[in-house]
Amino acid sequence: MVSIHHVHHVLTYIPYALVLIDLRYEGVNCDTDGGVENHLAMGKKLLAAGQLADALSHFHAAVDGDPQNYMSFYRRATVYLAMGKSKSALPDLSRVIELKPDFTSARLQRGNLLLKQGNLDEAENDFKRVLKSSPTDKEEKEAHSQLTRSDEVQRLLAQAHDSFNSKDYTGAAAFLDAIIETCVWDVSSREMRAECFIQMGETGKAISDLKATSKLKSDNTNAFLQLSTIYYQLGDHEMSLTEVRECLKLDPDHKQCYAHYKQVKKLNKQIQSAEALIQEERYEDAVTKYEAVMQTEPNVPQFSHHAKMRICHALAQGQQSSRAITMCSEVLESDPENASVLKDRAEAYIQDEQYEEAIKDYEEAGKHSENDRQVKEGVERAQRLLKQSQKRDYYKILGVKRTAQKKEIIKAYRKLAQQWHPDNFMDAEDKKRAEKKFIDIAQAKEVLTDPEMRTKFDQGEDPMDPESQQGAHNQQHFHRGFQGFNPFGSGPFSFKFGFN
């Protein structure tokens, strides 16, 4: 059942509906009684004020109101040109000429657009027709000038094709430069120049021309395929994937684009997976994944180079110093100024206790990466470690690697403590030497089994260094705790092996 309130609502709406209907019919009558002229006048006023979108709306209405009024199409074409929409202006100018063949201004404008598009024969026909239709002095002068320019473009085009066919790509590109200055929207000339740039190894310029052709020609699948291929050869898998997807949007059944898409997508997925593994600190898995990248695309050097760079990084981060040094060095043979790889190799050298080599790599990286905080900190750390290694190295004292786990450190300590226990030596000089050695062994164990002290030592600071206040305190504390203990339960140096 319809409620009284609803009926009341409908009844109150009826007067408004009638008003709208009256306005609608009034608008129709207005169009028949000079509405087109009103739209043209208003559109012209808005165009003069620079309000292009509003002007265009009025010219749309004028065209709809009278499809035979050539001025409606001409004014709309003028707005399209002001908005930079030459493709939309061209059909309107053609319609003007169809309705009024002697309208020289429209024909001259169409000729100029056709010339910019590289449609030379059609453009020349328009310019010649202008000269035959009683033009103004200004129009006659412009038509003559454009005809001369078109003839020059025809000559340059023939020379460009001759040079291109002779594989003189530099010469062809120079002719095409001059052509495109006039024919700025000529797709075929830009495509030819892009091919010249590709052959000349100037891929950046080729990309610029191909991007332009993809916009100038709405269904240009070939441009997107070429762009994707160029980016792929440059090792930019993400941009390659973006461009080939544009090709498939235009033509989902494009065989070449689809085949290329599958290859790029596979490679892109592997690289993203490898990077995710590095972020998760699963370095060995990342190395395996990047090795798969090189197998997927062995023919594009850029991908192999990138994979080796990242393997170098993963190995350095994973404390695989020897393997990292080998891989980083391989990359630097072909790319000696790569700051990232130099820093990774420097880190691997530090792990391998080759501090002087690490300093060299960090300093070289600094030459190619200004104001790099990592470089500055790396140099300082390597210098501290070098200085430290020339004094006392707890890892060397125990004979363990810098990557050694706590169990390995304790095992090495027990073996050396037993070997160098002072009670094992009878000669006074030997005993004195053993006491010093025994203290060094015990201090090494003290530092390397304490996470905080070990971190300080790894950063180049000796927590047992008597030169520093804290180091001196630790040294005294250690000596006090050390006296009177024997790991074997007898003698003045006795303490029990007890490890957590």
Short mmCIF file of C-alpha atoms in Angstrom, two decimals:
data_model
loop_
_atom_site.label_atom_id
_atom_site.label_comp_id
_atom_site.label_asym_id
_atom_site.label_seq_id
_atom_site.Cartn_x
_atom_site.Cartn_y
_atom_site.Cartn_z
CA MET A 1 0.00 0.00 0.00
CA VAL A 2 1.28 3.46 -0.94
CA SER A 3 1.44 5.74 2.08
CA ILE A 4 -0.25 9.15 2.23
CA HIS A 5 3.15 10.67 2.90
CA HIS A 6 4.50 9.15 -0.31
CA VAL A 7 1.55 10.45 -2.37
CA HIS A 8 2.04 13.90 -0.87
CA HIS A 9 5.73 13.76 -1.79
CA VAL A 10 4.88 12.89 -5.43
CA LEU A 11 2.26 15.63 -5.67
CA THR A 12 4.68 18.25 -4.35
CA TYR A 13 7.25 17.14 -6.95
CA ILE A 14 4.88 17.56 -9.96
CA PRO A 15 5.16 21.37 -10.21
CA TYR A 16 8.99 21.11 -10.31
CA ALA A 17 8.77 18.45 -13.02
CA LEU A 18 6.48 20.65 -15.10
CA VAL A 19 8.89 23.54 -14.76
CA LEU A 20 11.76 21.34 -15.97
CA ILE A 21 9.67 20.20 -18.95
CA ASP A 22 8.82 23.80 -19.82
CA LEU A 23 12.51 24.73 -19.64
CA ARG A 24 13.42 21.80 -21.84
CA TYR A 25 10.92 22.79 -24.53
CA GLU A 26 11.97 26.38 -24.17
CA GLY A 27 15.54 25.30 -24.88
CA VAL A 28 14.42 23.43 -28.00
CA ASN A 29 12.50 26.44 -29.21
CA CYS A 30 15.51 28.61 -28.41
CA ASP A 31 17.71 26.43 -30.62
CA THR A 32 15.32 26.78 -33.50
CA ASP A 33 14.92 30.50 -32.93
CA GLY A 34 18.58 31.54 -32.87
CA GLY A 35 19.92 29.19 -30.20
CA VAL A 36 22.84 28.13 -32.45
CA GLU A 37 23.87 31.74 -32.94
CA ASN A 38 23.63 32.31 -29.19
CA HIS A 39 25.89 29.29 -28.54
CA LEU A 40 28.36 30.51 -31.16
CA ALA A 41 28.41 34.00 -29.67
CA MET A 42 28.82 32.71 -26.12
CA GLY A 43 31.45 30.19 -27.18
CA LYS A 44 33.42 32.88 -28.98
CA LYS A 45 33.30 35.10 -25.90
CA LEU A 46 34.51 32.29 -23.63
CA LEU A 47 37.24 31.38 -26.10
CA ALA A 48 38.52 34.97 -26.06
CA ALA A 49 38.54 34.80 -22.25
CA GLY A 50 40.59 31.59 -22.34
CA GLN A 51 37.81 29.46 -20.85
CA LEU A 52 38.33 26.68 -23.36
CA ALA A 53 36.30 23.87 -21.75
CA ASP A 54 33.22 26.08 -21.40
CA ALA A 55 33.65 27.41 -24.93
CA LEU A 56 33.87 23.85 -26.24
CA SER A 57 30.57 22.95 -24.55
CA HIS A 58 28.80 25.79 -26.38
CA PHE A 59 30.32 24.81 -29.73
CA HIS A 60 29.25 21.19 -29.15
CA ALA A 61 25.72 22.48 -28.62
CA ALA A 62 25.95 24.62 -31.78
CA VAL A 63 27.08 21.62 -33.87
CA ASP A 64 24.28 19.48 -32.44
CA GLY A 65 21.78 22.25 -33.08
CA ASP A 66 22.71 22.70 -36.75
CA PRO A 67 25.02 20.08 -38.34
CA GLN A 68 25.04 22.11 -41.57
CA ASN A 69 26.48 25.27 -40.02
CA TYR A 70 30.14 25.30 -41.07
CA MET A 71 31.00 28.04 -38.53
CA SER A 72 30.02 25.74 -35.63
CA PHE A 73 32.57 23.17 -36.79
CA TYR A 74 35.18 25.83 -37.49
CA ARG A 75 34.83 27.40 -34.04
CA ARG A 76 35.00 23.98 -32.38
CA ALA A 77 38.12 23.14 -34.38
CA THR A 78 39.66 26.41 -33.18
CA VAL A 79 39.07 25.40 -29.54
CA TYR A 80 40.49 21.92 -30.15
CA LEU A 81 43.64 23.49 -31.58
CA ALA A 82 43.92 25.84 -28.62
CA MET A 83 43.64 22.80 -26.34
CA GLY A 84 46.36 20.94 -28.28
CA LYS A 85 43.88 18.35 -29.60
CA SER A 86 44.84 18.40 -33.27
CA LYS A 87 43.42 14.93 -33.92
CA SER A 88 39.98 16.17 -32.92
CA ALA A 89 40.37 19.42 -34.89
CA LEU A 90 41.19 17.70 -38.20
CA PRO A 91 37.74 16.06 -38.79
CA ASP A 92 36.01 19.34 -37.94
CA LEU A 93 38.17 21.26 -40.45
CA SER A 94 37.43 18.63 -43.09
CA ARG A 95 33.70 19.03 -42.39
CA VAL A 96 34.04 22.82 -42.78
CA ILE A 97 35.72 22.37 -46.18
CA GLU A 98 33.05 19.87 -47.19
CA LEU A 99 30.32 22.38 -46.33
CA LYS A 100 32.17 25.43 -47.72
CA PRO A 101 34.98 24.45 -50.16
CA ASP A 102 36.15 28.05 -50.65
CA PHE A 103 36.81 28.63 -46.92
CA THR A 104 40.56 29.25 -47.35
CA SER A 105 41.30 29.77 -43.65
CA ALA A 106 40.01 26.29 -42.77
CA ARG A 107 41.84 24.71 -45.72
CA LEU A 108 45.09 26.45 -44.76
CA GLN A 109 44.77 25.23 -41.17
CA ARG A 110 44.06 21.69 -42.33
CA GLY A 111 47.09 21.82 -44.64
CA ASN A 112 49.27 22.87 -41.70
CA LEU A 113 47.98 19.96 -39.59
CA LEU A 114 48.50 17.47 -42.41
CA LEU A 115 52.05 18.76 -42.89
CA LYS A 116 52.80 18.27 -39.19
CA GLN A 117 51.47 14.71 -39.47
CA GLY A 118 53.74 14.03 -42.45
CA ASN A 119 50.85 13.65 -44.91
CA LEU A 120 52.78 15.66 -47.50
CA ASP A 121 50.71 15.01 -50.63
CA GLU A 122 47.43 15.91 -48.92
CA ALA A 123 49.00 18.98 -47.32
CA GLU A 124 50.38 20.20 -50.66
CA ASN A 125 46.96 19.74 -52.26
CA ASP A 126 45.40 22.00 -49.61
CA PHE A 127 48.07 24.69 -50.02
CA LYS A 128 47.63 24.68 -53.83
CA ARG A 129 43.85 24.94 -53.48
CA VAL A 130 44.29 27.94 -51.19
CA LEU A 131 46.37 29.71 -53.85
CA LYS A 132 43.62 29.08 -56.42
CA SER A 133 40.78 30.45 -54.27
CA SER A 134 41.44 34.21 -54.04
CA PRO A 135 43.32 34.15 -50.69
CA THR A 136 44.27 37.22 -48.68
CA ASP A 137 47.87 38.39 -48.97
CA LYS A 138 48.66 36.80 -45.63
CA GLU A 139 47.09 33.48 -46.62
CA GLU A 140 48.84 33.49 -49.99
CA LYS A 141 52.22 34.14 -48.37
CA GLU A 142 51.69 31.35 -45.82
CA ALA A 143 50.55 28.86 -48.47
CA HIS A 144 53.62 29.57 -50.63
CA SER A 145 55.90 29.21 -47.58
CA GLN A 146 54.35 25.90 -46.55
CA LEU A 147 54.56 24.52 -50.09
CA THR A 148 58.26 25.34 -50.17
CA ARG A 149 58.70 23.68 -46.77
CA SER A 150 56.81 20.60 -47.92
CA ASP A 151 59.03 20.28 -51.00
CA GLU A 152 62.11 20.51 -48.78
CA VAL A 153 60.73 17.78 -46.50
CA GLN A 154 60.13 15.55 -49.55
CA ARG A 155 63.77 15.99 -50.56
CA LEU A 156 65.06 15.31 -47.02
CA LEU A 157 62.84 12.24 -46.76
CA ALA A 158 64.33 10.73 -49.90
CA GLN A 159 67.85 11.36 -48.55
CA ALA A 160 66.94 9.86 -45.16
CA HIS A 161 65.69 6.66 -46.81
CA ASP A 162 68.82 6.42 -48.98
CA SER A 163 71.10 6.79 -45.94
CA PHE A 164 69.04 4.34 -43.88
CA ASN A 165 69.11 1.71 -46.64
CA SER A 166 72.89 2.20 -46.87
CA LYS A 167 73.11 1.66 -43.08
CA ASP A 168 74.38 5.21 -42.61
CA TYR A 169 72.28 5.61 -39.48
CA THR A 170 74.02 8.78 -38.30
CA GLY A 171 73.35 10.49 -41.63
CA ALA A 172 69.76 9.24 -41.74
CA ALA A 173 69.14 10.49 -38.20
CA ALA A 174 70.43 13.95 -39.15
CA PHE A 175 68.00 14.16 -42.11
CA LEU A 176 65.16 12.90 -39.93
CA ASP A 177 65.96 15.55 -37.30
CA ALA A 178 65.30 18.23 -39.93
CA ILE A 179 62.13 16.48 -41.13
CA ILE A 180 60.67 16.15 -37.63
CA GLU A 181 61.24 19.84 -36.93
CA THR A 182 58.47 20.43 -39.48
CA CYS A 183 56.53 17.14 -39.28
CA VAL A 184 56.41 16.94 -35.49
CA TRP A 185 53.55 14.39 -35.49
CA ASP A 186 54.94 12.16 -38.25
CA VAL A 187 54.88 8.64 -36.81
CA SER A 188 56.85 6.94 -39.61
CA SER A 189 59.75 9.43 -39.41
CA ARG A 190 59.99 9.01 -35.64
CA GLU A 191 59.90 5.23 -35.97
CA MET A 192 62.73 5.34 -38.51
CA ARG A 193 64.74 7.71 -36.32
CA ALA A 194 64.17 5.44 -33.32
CA GLU A 195 65.61 2.54 -35.32
CA CYS A 196 68.61 4.71 -36.23
CA PHE A 197 69.18 5.51 -32.55
CA ILE A 198 68.95 1.82 -31.66
CA GLN A 199 71.57 0.96 -34.28
CA MET A 200 73.75 3.84 -33.01
CA GLY A 201 73.44 2.60 -29.41
CA GLU A 202 71.60 5.75 -28.27
CA THR A 203 68.77 3.89 -26.53
CA GLY A 204 67.59 6.87 -24.49
CA LYS A 205 66.78 8.83 -27.65
CA ALA A 206 65.14 5.77 -29.19
CA ILE A 207 62.90 5.40 -26.14
CA SER A 208 61.87 9.06 -26.40
CA ASP A 209 60.82 8.68 -30.05
CA LEU A 210 58.99 5.39 -29.48
CA LYS A 211 57.05 6.82 -26.53
CA ALA A 212 55.99 9.69 -28.78
CA THR A 213 54.81 7.30 -31.52
CA SER A 214 52.81 5.26 -28.98
CA LYS A 215 50.83 8.43 -28.21
CA LEU A 216 50.57 9.69 -31.79
CA LYS A 217 49.25 6.36 -33.06
CA SER A 218 46.49 4.94 -30.85
CA ASP A 219 46.96 1.24 -31.77
CA ASN A 220 50.74 1.19 -31.98
CA THR A 221 51.46 -2.26 -30.51
CA ASN A 222 54.82 -2.36 -32.27
CA ALA A 223 56.03 0.73 -30.36
CA PHE A 224 55.19 -0.86 -27.01
CA LEU A 225 56.91 -4.13 -28.02
CA GLN A 226 60.03 -2.22 -29.09
CA LEU A 227 60.02 -0.20 -25.86
CA SER A 228 59.68 -3.38 -23.79
CA THR A 229 62.51 -5.03 -25.73
CA ILE A 230 64.83 -2.03 -25.28
CA TYR A 231 64.18 -1.87 -21.54
CA TYR A 232 64.77 -5.63 -21.34
CA GLN A 233 68.13 -5.32 -23.09
CA LEU A 234 69.02 -2.55 -20.61
CA GLY A 235 68.22 -4.90 -17.73
CA ASP A 236 65.18 -2.91 -16.58
CA HIS A 237 62.73 -5.78 -16.08
CA GLU A 238 60.07 -3.64 -14.39
CA MET A 239 59.77 -1.07 -17.20
CA SER A 240 59.95 -3.88 -19.76
CA LEU A 241 56.99 -5.56 -18.08
CA THR A 242 55.03 -2.28 -17.96
CA GLU A 243 55.46 -1.61 -21.68
CA VAL A 244 54.66 -5.13 -22.88
CA ARG A 245 51.47 -5.04 -20.81
CA GLU A 246 50.43 -1.91 -22.73
CA CYS A 247 50.86 -3.89 -25.94
CA LEU A 248 48.63 -6.68 -24.64
CA LYS A 249 45.98 -4.15 -23.56
CA LEU A 250 45.70 -3.10 -27.20
CA ASP A 251 45.84 -6.66 -28.54
CA PRO A 252 45.55 -9.54 -26.02
CA ASP A 253 46.25 -12.04 -28.82
CA HIS A 254 49.50 -10.39 -29.98
CA LYS A 255 51.82 -13.40 -30.29
CA GLN A 256 55.16 -11.58 -30.01
CA CYS A 257 54.04 -9.46 -27.09
CA TYR A 258 52.62 -12.46 -25.25
CA ALA A 259 55.78 -14.54 -25.73
CA HIS A 260 57.93 -11.65 -24.52
CA TYR A 261 55.54 -11.00 -21.62
CA LYS A 262 55.93 -14.58 -20.33
CA GLN A 263 59.74 -14.29 -20.37
CA VAL A 264 59.83 -10.89 -18.64
CA LYS A 265 57.24 -11.91 -16.07
CA LYS A 266 59.21 -15.04 -15.12
CA LEU A 267 62.43 -13.06 -14.75
CA ASN A 268 60.72 -10.28 -12.81
CA LYS A 269 59.22 -12.80 -10.39
CA GLN A 270 62.63 -14.44 -9.77
CA ILE A 271 64.34 -11.10 -9.09
CA GLN A 272 61.59 -9.94 -6.73
CA SER A 273 61.76 -13.28 -4.91
CA ALA A 274 65.55 -13.01 -4.57
CA GLU A 275 65.29 -9.49 -3.14
CA ALA A 276 62.66 -10.64 -0.66
CA LEU A 277 65.02 -13.40 0.51
CA ILE A 278 67.78 -10.83 1.06
CA GLN A 279 65.37 -8.74 3.14
CA GLU A 280 64.58 -11.85 5.19
CA GLU A 281 68.34 -12.45 5.64
CA ARG A 282 68.07 -15.80 3.87
CA TYR A 283 71.25 -15.07 1.99
CA GLU A 284 72.12 -18.54 0.70
CA ASP A 285 68.60 -18.93 -0.72
CA ALA A 286 68.92 -15.51 -2.35
CA VAL A 287 72.19 -16.60 -4.00
CA THR A 288 70.45 -19.69 -5.40
CA LYS A 289 67.58 -17.59 -6.71
CA TYR A 290 69.91 -15.13 -8.46
CA GLU A 291 71.80 -18.05 -10.00
CA ALA A 292 68.42 -19.09 -11.43
CA VAL A 293 68.03 -15.58 -12.88
CA MET A 294 71.27 -16.04 -14.84
CA GLN A 295 70.00 -19.36 -16.17
CA THR A 296 66.65 -17.85 -17.19
CA GLU A 297 68.35 -15.06 -19.17
CA PRO A 298 71.95 -15.94 -20.06
CA ASN A 299 72.07 -13.74 -23.19
CA VAL A 300 71.51 -10.28 -21.70
CA PRO A 301 74.72 -9.18 -19.90
CA GLN A 302 72.89 -6.60 -17.79
CA PHE A 303 70.86 -9.27 -15.99
CA SER A 304 73.93 -11.42 -15.32
CA HIS A 305 75.81 -8.37 -14.08
CA HIS A 306 72.96 -7.39 -11.75
CA ALA A 307 72.63 -10.96 -10.47
CA LYS A 308 76.35 -11.15 -9.67
CA MET A 309 76.20 -7.80 -7.89
CA ARG A 310 73.42 -9.05 -5.65
CA ILE A 311 75.12 -12.41 -5.09
CA CYS A 312 78.22 -10.48 -4.00
CA HIS A 313 76.06 -8.52 -1.55
CA ALA A 314 74.25 -11.60 -0.21
CA LEU A 315 77.50 -13.48 0.34
CA ALA A 316 79.06 -10.52 2.14
CA GLN A 317 76.00 -10.15 4.36
CA GLY A 318 75.97 -13.91 4.97
CA GLN A 319 79.58 -13.86 6.24
CA GLN A 320 80.77 -15.96 3.28
CA SER A 321 83.89 -13.84 2.94
CA SER A 322 85.96 -15.93 0.50
CA ARG A 323 83.08 -16.51 -1.90
CA ALA A 324 82.02 -12.88 -1.58
CA ILE A 325 85.51 -11.59 -2.42
CA THR A 326 85.66 -13.82 -5.51
CA MET A 327 82.23 -12.76 -6.81
CA CYS A 328 82.67 -9.06 -6.01
CA SER A 329 86.07 -9.08 -7.72
CA GLU A 330 84.50 -10.61 -10.83
CA VAL A 331 81.93 -7.82 -10.98
CA LEU A 332 84.55 -5.12 -10.44
CA GLU A 333 86.63 -6.37 -13.38
CA SER A 334 83.96 -5.03 -15.75
CA ASP A 335 82.56 -2.33 -13.46
CA PRO A 336 85.50 -1.00 -11.39
CA GLU A 337 83.69 2.15 -10.20
CA ASN A 338 80.68 0.36 -8.70
CA ALA A 339 80.54 1.84 -5.20
CA SER A 340 78.02 -0.71 -3.87
CA VAL A 341 80.17 -3.66 -4.89
CA LEU A 342 83.32 -1.99 -3.56
CA LYS A 343 81.60 -1.58 -0.18
CA ASP A 344 80.44 -5.21 -0.19
CA ARG A 345 83.94 -6.45 -1.00
CA ALA A 346 85.38 -4.20 1.69
CA GLU A 347 83.02 -5.81 4.20
CA ALA A 348 84.11 -9.27 3.03
CA TYR A 349 87.77 -8.24 3.40
CA ILE A 350 87.07 -7.18 6.98
CA GLN A 351 85.51 -10.57 7.67
CA ASP A 352 88.62 -12.14 6.16
CA GLU A 353 90.83 -9.86 8.32
CA GLN A 354 92.35 -8.17 5.25
CA TYR A 355 91.96 -4.73 6.72
CA GLU A 356 94.32 -2.85 4.43
CA GLU A 357 92.43 -4.16 1.38
CA ALA A 358 89.15 -3.16 3.02
CA ILE A 359 90.42 0.38 3.56
CA LYS A 360 91.45 0.61 -0.12
CA ASP A 361 88.01 -0.52 -1.29
CA TYR A 362 86.15 1.86 1.00
CA GLU A 363 88.33 4.77 -0.10
CA GLU A 364 87.79 3.87 -3.77
CA ALA A 365 84.04 3.65 -3.18
CA GLY A 366 84.18 7.13 -1.64
CA LYS A 367 85.51 8.53 -4.93
CA HIS A 368 82.36 7.37 -6.73
CA SER A 369 79.81 7.95 -3.95
CA GLU A 370 80.16 11.37 -2.38
CA ASN A 371 78.99 11.98 1.18
CA ASP A 372 78.35 8.29 1.68
CA ARG A 373 78.01 7.65 5.40
CA GLN A 374 78.66 3.92 4.98
CA VAL A 375 81.99 4.65 3.34
CA LYS A 376 83.10 6.99 6.11
CA GLU A 377 82.07 4.56 8.86
CA GLY A 378 83.58 1.63 6.97
CA VAL A 379 86.96 3.31 6.60
CA GLU A 380 87.03 4.25 10.27
CA ARG A 381 86.08 0.73 11.36
CA ALA A 382 88.63 -0.91 9.07
CA GLN A 383 91.34 1.44 10.36
CA ARG A 384 90.47 0.62 13.99
CA LEU A 385 90.54 -3.09 13.24
CA LEU A 386 93.86 -2.77 11.43
CA LYS A 387 95.32 -0.95 14.42
CA GLN A 388 93.80 -3.51 16.73
CA SER A 389 95.17 -6.43 14.72
CA GLN A 390 98.65 -5.00 15.09
CA LYS A 391 98.21 -5.22 18.86
CA ARG A 392 96.12 -8.06 20.17
CA ASP A 393 93.54 -10.11 18.26
CA TYR A 394 91.43 -12.35 20.47
CA TYR A 395 90.28 -14.42 17.52
CA LYS A 396 93.88 -15.17 16.58
CA ILE A 397 94.78 -15.89 20.19
CA LEU A 398 92.14 -18.64 20.29
CA GLY A 399 92.70 -19.61 16.65
CA VAL A 400 89.05 -19.20 15.65
CA LYS A 401 87.33 -17.32 12.84
CA ARG A 402 85.44 -14.10 13.39
CA THR A 403 82.25 -15.98 12.58
CA ALA A 404 82.91 -18.63 15.25
CA GLN A 405 80.01 -19.61 17.51
CA LYS A 406 80.23 -19.62 21.33
CA LYS A 407 80.72 -23.41 21.51
CA GLU A 408 83.70 -23.24 19.13
CA ILE A 409 85.24 -20.44 21.19
CA ILE A 410 84.87 -22.37 24.46
CA LYS A 411 86.27 -25.54 22.89
CA ALA A 412 89.32 -23.67 21.58
CA TYR A 413 89.80 -21.95 24.92
CA ARG A 414 89.78 -25.22 26.90
CA LYS A 415 92.34 -26.79 24.61
CA LEU A 416 94.69 -23.79 24.78
CA ALA A 417 94.21 -23.27 28.53
CA GLN A 418 95.26 -26.84 29.13
CA GLN A 419 98.23 -26.46 26.80
CA TRP A 420 99.47 -23.18 28.31
CA HIS A 421 98.71 -23.75 31.97
CA PRO A 422 101.72 -22.31 33.90
CA ASP A 423 101.96 -25.46 36.04
CA ASN A 424 103.00 -27.34 32.91
CA PHE A 425 106.30 -25.42 32.80
CA MET A 426 109.23 -25.82 35.22
CA ASP A 427 111.67 -23.30 33.76
CA ALA A 428 111.15 -19.83 35.26
CA GLU A 429 111.26 -18.04 31.90
CA ASP A 430 108.95 -20.58 30.26
CA LYS A 431 106.53 -20.32 33.20
CA LYS A 432 106.52 -16.52 32.95
CA ARG A 433 105.83 -16.68 29.22
CA ALA A 434 103.09 -19.28 29.82
CA GLU A 435 101.46 -17.07 32.47
CA LYS A 436 101.21 -14.22 29.97
CA LYS A 437 99.89 -16.53 27.28
CA PHE A 438 97.42 -18.07 29.73
CA ILE A 439 96.07 -14.65 30.69
CA ASP A 440 95.67 -13.69 27.01
CA ILE A 441 93.77 -16.93 26.35
CA ALA A 442 91.46 -16.34 29.31
CA GLN A 443 90.86 -12.70 28.32
CA ALA A 444 90.09 -13.78 24.75
CA LYS A 445 87.49 -16.19 26.07
CA GLU A 446 86.11 -13.45 28.36
CA VAL A 447 85.65 -11.00 25.50
CA LEU A 448 84.41 -13.38 22.81
CA THR A 449 81.80 -15.13 24.94
CA ASP A 450 80.30 -11.86 26.16
CA PRO A 451 78.00 -10.46 23.42
CA GLU A 452 78.49 -6.83 24.41
CA MET A 453 82.26 -7.05 24.71
CA ARG A 454 82.52 -9.04 21.48
CA THR A 455 80.50 -6.41 19.59
CA LYS A 456 82.82 -3.68 20.83
CA PHE A 457 85.85 -5.71 19.76
CA ASP A 458 84.34 -6.36 16.32
CA GLN A 459 83.88 -2.62 15.92
CA GLY A 460 87.59 -2.07 16.57
CA GLU A 461 87.49 -1.31 20.31
CA ASP A 462 89.39 -3.54 22.74
CA PRO A 463 87.31 -3.83 25.94
CA MET A 464 90.43 -5.08 27.74
CA ASP A 465 92.63 -2.23 26.57
CA PRO A 466 94.27 -0.70 29.68
CA GLU A 467 94.66 2.61 27.83
CA SER A 468 90.96 3.33 28.19
CA GLN A 469 89.37 3.83 31.59
CA GLN A 470 86.80 1.15 31.05
CA GLY A 471 89.39 -1.15 29.57
CA ALA A 472 91.68 -0.58 32.53
CA HIS A 473 88.84 -1.33 34.93
CA ASN A 474 88.05 -4.54 33.08
CA GLN A 475 91.71 -5.49 33.04
CA GLN A 476 92.02 -5.01 36.82
CA HIS A 477 88.73 -6.78 37.43
CA PHE A 478 89.89 -9.69 35.31
CA HIS A 479 93.24 -9.98 37.08
CA ARG A 480 91.52 -9.95 40.48
CA GLY A 481 89.11 -12.65 39.42
CA PHE A 482 91.85 -14.63 37.73
CA GLN A 483 94.25 -15.02 40.64
CA GLY A 484 94.05 -18.17 42.72
CA PHE A 485 92.22 -20.32 40.16
CA ASN A 486 93.29 -23.46 38.33
CA PRO A 487 91.23 -25.27 35.74
CA PHE A 488 92.81 -28.49 36.89
CA GLY A 489 92.22 -27.90 40.64
CA SER A 490 95.82 -27.32 41.83
CA GLY A 491 98.50 -24.63 41.94
CA PRO A 492 98.23 -20.89 42.21
CA PHE A 493 96.38 -20.58 38.89
CA SER A 494 93.36 -22.75 39.71
CA PHE A 495 89.76 -22.28 38.54
CA LYS A 496 87.13 -24.63 37.30
CA PHE A 497 85.93 -24.93 33.75
CA GLY A 498 82.41 -23.70 34.08
CA PHE A 499 80.55 -22.33 31.04
CA ASN A 500 76.98 -21.39 30.52
#
